[in-house]
N, CA, C and O atoms as a MOPAC input file, in Angstrom:
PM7 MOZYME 1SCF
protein

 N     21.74500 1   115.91100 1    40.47500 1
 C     21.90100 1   116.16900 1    41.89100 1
 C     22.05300 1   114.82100 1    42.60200 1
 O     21.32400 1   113.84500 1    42.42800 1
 N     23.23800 1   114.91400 1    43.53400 1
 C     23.05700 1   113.28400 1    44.56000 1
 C     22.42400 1   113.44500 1    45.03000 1
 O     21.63000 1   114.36600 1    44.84000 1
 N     22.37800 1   112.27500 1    46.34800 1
 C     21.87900 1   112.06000 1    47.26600 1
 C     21.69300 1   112.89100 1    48.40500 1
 O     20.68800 1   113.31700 1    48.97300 1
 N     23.39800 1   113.06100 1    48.66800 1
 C     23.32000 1   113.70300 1    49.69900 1
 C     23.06700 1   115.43300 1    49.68400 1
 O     22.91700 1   116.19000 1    50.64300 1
 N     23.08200 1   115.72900 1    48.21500 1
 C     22.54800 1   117.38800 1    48.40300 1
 C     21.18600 1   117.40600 1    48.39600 1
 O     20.68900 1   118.49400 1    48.68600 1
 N     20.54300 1   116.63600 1    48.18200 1
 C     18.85300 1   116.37000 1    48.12500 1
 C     19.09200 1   116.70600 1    49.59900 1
 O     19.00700 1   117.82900 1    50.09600 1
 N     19.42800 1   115.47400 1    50.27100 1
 C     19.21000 1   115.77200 1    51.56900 1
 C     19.68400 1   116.78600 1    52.51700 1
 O     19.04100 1   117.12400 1    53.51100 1
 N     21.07300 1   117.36500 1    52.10900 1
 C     20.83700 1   118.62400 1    52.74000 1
 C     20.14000 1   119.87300 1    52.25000 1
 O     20.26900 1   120.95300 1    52.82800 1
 N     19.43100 1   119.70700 1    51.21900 1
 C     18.59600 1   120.73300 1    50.60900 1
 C     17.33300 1   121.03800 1    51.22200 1
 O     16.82600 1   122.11300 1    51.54300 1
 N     16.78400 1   119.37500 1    51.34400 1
 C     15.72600 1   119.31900 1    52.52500 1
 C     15.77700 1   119.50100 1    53.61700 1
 O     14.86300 1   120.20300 1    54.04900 1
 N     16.51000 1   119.14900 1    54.33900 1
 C     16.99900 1   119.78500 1    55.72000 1
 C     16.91500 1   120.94600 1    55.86500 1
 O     16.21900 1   121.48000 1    56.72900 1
 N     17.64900 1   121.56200 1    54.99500 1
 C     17.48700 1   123.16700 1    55.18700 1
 C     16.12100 1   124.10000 1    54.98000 1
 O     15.78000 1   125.07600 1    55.64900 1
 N     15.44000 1   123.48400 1    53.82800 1
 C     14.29400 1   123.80100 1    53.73900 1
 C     13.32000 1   123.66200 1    54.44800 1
 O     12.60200 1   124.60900 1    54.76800 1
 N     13.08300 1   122.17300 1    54.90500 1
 C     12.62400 1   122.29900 1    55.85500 1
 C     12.53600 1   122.86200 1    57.55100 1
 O     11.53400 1   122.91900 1    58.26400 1
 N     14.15300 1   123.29100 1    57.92600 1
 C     13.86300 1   124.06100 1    59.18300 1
 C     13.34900 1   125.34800 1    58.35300 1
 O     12.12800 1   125.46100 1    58.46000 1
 N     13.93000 1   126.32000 1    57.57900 1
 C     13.22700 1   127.49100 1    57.31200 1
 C     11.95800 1   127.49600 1    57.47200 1
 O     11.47600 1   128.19200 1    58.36600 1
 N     11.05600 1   126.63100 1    56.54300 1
 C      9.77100 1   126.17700 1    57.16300 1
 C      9.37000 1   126.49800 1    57.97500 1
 O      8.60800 1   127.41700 1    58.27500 1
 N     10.01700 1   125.49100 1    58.62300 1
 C      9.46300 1   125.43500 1    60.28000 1
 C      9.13500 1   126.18900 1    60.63200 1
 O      7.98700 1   126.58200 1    60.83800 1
 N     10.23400 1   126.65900 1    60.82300 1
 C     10.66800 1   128.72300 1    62.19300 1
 C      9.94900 1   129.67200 1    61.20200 1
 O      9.84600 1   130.79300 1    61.70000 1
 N      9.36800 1   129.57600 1    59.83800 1
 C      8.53600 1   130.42500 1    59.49400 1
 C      6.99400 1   130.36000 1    59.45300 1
 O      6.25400 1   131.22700 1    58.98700 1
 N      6.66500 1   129.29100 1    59.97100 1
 C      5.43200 1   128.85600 1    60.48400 1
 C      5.57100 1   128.98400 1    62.03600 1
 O      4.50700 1   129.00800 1    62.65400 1
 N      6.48100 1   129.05300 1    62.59900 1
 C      6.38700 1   129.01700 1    63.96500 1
 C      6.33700 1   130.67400 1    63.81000 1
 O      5.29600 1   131.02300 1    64.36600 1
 N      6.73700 1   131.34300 1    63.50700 1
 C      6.97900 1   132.53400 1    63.13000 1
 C      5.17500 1   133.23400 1    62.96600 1
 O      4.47300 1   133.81600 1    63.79400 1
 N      4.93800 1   132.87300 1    61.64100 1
 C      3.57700 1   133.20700 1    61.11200 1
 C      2.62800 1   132.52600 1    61.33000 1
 O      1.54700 1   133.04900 1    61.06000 1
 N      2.61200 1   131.45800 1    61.75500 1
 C      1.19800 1   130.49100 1    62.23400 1
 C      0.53300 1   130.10200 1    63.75300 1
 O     -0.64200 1   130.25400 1    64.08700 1
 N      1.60600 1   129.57500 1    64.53600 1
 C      1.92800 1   128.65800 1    65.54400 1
 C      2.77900 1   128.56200 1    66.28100 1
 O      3.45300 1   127.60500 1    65.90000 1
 N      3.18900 1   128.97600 1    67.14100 1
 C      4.45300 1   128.70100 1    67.84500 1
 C      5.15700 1   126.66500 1    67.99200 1
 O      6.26600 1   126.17800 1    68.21300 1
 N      3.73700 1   126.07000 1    67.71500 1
 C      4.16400 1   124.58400 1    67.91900 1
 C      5.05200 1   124.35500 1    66.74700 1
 O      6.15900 1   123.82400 1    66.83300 1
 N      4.51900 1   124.77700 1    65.66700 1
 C      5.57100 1   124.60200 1    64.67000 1
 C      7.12500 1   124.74000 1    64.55000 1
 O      7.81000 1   124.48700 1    63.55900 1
 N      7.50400 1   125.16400 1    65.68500 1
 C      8.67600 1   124.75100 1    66.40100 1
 C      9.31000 1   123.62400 1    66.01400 1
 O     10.27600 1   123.47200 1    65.26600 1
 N      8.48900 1   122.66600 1    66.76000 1
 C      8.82600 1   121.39100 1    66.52600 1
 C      9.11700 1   120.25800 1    65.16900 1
 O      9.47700 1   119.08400 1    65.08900 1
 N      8.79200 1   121.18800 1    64.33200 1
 C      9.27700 1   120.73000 1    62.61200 1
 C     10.87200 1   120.75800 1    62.64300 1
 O     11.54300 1   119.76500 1    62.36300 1
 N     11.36900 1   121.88200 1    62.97700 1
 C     13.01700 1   122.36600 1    62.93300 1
 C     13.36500 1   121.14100 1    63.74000 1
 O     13.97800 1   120.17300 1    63.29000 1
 N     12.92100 1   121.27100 1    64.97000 1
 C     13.40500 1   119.99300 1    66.33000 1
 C     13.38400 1   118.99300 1    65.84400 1
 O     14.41200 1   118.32200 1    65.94200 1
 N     12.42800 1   118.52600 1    65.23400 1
 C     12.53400 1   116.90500 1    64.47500 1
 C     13.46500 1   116.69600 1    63.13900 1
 O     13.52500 1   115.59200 1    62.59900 1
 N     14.30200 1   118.01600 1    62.56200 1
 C     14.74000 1   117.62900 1    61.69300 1
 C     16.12700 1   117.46600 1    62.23800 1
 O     16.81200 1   116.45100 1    62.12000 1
 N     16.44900 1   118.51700 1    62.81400 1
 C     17.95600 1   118.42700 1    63.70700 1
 C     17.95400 1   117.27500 1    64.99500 1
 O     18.94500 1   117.04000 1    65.68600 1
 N     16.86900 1   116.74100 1    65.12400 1
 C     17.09200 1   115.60600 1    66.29800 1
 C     17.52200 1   114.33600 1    64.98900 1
 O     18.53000 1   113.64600 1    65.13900 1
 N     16.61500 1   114.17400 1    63.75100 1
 C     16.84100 1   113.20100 1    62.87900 1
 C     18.46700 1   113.45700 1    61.96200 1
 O     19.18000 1   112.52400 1    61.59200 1
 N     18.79000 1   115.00700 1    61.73400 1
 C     20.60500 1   114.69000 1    61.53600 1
 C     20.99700 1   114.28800 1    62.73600 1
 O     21.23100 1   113.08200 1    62.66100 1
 N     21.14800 1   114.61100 1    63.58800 1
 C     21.96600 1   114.09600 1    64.62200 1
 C     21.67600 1   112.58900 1    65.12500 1
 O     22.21000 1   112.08000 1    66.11000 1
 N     20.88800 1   112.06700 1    64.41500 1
 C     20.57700 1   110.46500 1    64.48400 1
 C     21.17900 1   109.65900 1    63.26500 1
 O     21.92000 1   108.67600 1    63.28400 1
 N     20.75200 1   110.22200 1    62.40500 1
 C     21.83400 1   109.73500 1    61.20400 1
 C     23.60100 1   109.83500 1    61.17000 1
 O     24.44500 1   109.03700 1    60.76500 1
 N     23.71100 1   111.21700 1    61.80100 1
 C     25.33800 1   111.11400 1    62.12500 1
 C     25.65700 1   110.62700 1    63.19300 1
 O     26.88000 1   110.69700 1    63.31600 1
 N     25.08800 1   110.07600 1    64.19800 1
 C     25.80900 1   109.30700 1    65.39900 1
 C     25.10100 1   107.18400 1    64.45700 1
 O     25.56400 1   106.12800 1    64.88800 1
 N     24.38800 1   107.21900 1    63.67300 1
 C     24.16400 1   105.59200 1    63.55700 1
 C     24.71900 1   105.61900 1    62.05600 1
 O     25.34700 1   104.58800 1    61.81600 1
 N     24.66400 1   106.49600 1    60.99500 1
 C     24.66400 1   106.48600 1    59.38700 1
 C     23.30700 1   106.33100 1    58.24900 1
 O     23.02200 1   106.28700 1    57.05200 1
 N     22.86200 1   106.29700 1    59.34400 1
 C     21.24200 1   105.98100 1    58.69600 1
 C     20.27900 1   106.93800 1    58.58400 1
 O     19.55300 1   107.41300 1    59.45800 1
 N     20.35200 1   107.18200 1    57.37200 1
 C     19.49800 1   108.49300 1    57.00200 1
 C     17.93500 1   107.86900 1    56.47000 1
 O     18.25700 1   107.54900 1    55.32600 1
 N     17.10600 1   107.66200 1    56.53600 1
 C     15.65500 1   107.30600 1    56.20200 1
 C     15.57400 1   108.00300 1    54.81200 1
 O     15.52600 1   107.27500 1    53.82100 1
 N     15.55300 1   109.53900 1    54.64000 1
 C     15.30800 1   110.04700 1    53.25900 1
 C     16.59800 1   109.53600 1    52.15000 1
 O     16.38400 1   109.43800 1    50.94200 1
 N     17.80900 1   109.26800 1    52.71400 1
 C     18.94200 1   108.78800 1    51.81600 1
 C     18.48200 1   107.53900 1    51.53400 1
 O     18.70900 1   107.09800 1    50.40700 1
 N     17.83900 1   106.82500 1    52.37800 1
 C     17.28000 1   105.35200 1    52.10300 1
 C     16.46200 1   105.54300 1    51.01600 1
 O     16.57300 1   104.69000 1    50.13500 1
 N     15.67200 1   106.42800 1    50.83500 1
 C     13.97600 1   106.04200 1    49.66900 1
 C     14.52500 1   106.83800 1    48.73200 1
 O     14.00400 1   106.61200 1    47.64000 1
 N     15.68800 1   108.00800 1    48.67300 1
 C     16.03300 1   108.48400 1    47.35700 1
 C     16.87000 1   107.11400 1    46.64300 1
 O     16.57400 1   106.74200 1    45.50800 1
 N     17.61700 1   106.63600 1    47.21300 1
 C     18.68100 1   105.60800 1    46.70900 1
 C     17.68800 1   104.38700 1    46.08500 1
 O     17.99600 1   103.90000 1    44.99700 1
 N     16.70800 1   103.99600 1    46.67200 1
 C     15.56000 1   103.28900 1    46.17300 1
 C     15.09900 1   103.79500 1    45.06400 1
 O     14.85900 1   102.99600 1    44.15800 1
 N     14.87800 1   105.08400 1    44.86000 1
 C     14.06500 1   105.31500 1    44.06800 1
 C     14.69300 1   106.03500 1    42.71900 1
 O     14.15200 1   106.75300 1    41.87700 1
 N     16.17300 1   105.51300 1    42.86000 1
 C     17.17800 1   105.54100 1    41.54500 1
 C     17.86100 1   106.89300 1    41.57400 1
 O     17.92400 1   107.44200 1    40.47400 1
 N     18.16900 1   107.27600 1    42.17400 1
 C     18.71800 1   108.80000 1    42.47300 1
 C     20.47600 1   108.20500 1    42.49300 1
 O     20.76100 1   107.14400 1    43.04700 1
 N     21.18700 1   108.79900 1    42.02400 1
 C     22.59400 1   108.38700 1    42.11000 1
 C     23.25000 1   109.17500 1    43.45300 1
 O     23.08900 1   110.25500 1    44.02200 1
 N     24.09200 1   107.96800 1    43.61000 1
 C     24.78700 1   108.45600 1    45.21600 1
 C     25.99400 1   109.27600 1    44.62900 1
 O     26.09300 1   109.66700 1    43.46600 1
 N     26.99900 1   109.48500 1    45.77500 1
 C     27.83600 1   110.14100 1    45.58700 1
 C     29.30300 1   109.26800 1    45.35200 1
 O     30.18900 1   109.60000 1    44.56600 1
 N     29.31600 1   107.97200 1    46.31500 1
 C     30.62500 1   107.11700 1    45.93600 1
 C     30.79200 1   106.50900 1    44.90100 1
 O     29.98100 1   106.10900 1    44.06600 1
 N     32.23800 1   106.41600 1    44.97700 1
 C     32.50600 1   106.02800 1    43.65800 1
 C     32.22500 1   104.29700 1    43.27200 1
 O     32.31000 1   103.69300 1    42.20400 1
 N     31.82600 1   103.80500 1    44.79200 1
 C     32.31100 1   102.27100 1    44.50500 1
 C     30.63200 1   101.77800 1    44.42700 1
 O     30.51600 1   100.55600 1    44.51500 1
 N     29.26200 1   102.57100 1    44.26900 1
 C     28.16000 1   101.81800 1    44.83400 1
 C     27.57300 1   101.33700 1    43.27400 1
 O     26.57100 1   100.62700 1    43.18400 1

């Protein structure tokens, strides 16, 4: 698996999460989903993904061909 399906794997998992704890627990738990879609939309407006950072560290193969 790359990089980048890790990370959209987590993404996704983690809003389900969320909205199912906001769902069954908490309504604050809201704010799990909000912080994950505020953090894509920070990575796609700068390129900088934080979890693409510590998988690539931590020997996970990317997806280009040239790295």
């Amino acid at each position: 698996m790359t990089v980048d399906r890790i990370v959209h794997l987590v993404a996704g998992l983690m809003v389900l999460l969320g909205l199912a704890l906001a769902h069954y627990v908490h309504p604050y738990w809201v704010a799990l989903p909000a912080f994950v879609g505020l953090n894509l939309a920070q990575s796609g407006i700068t390129r900088f993904c934080p979890l693409a950072f510590f998988l690539k560290k931590a020997g996970i193969k990317d997806d280009s061909c040239c790295s």
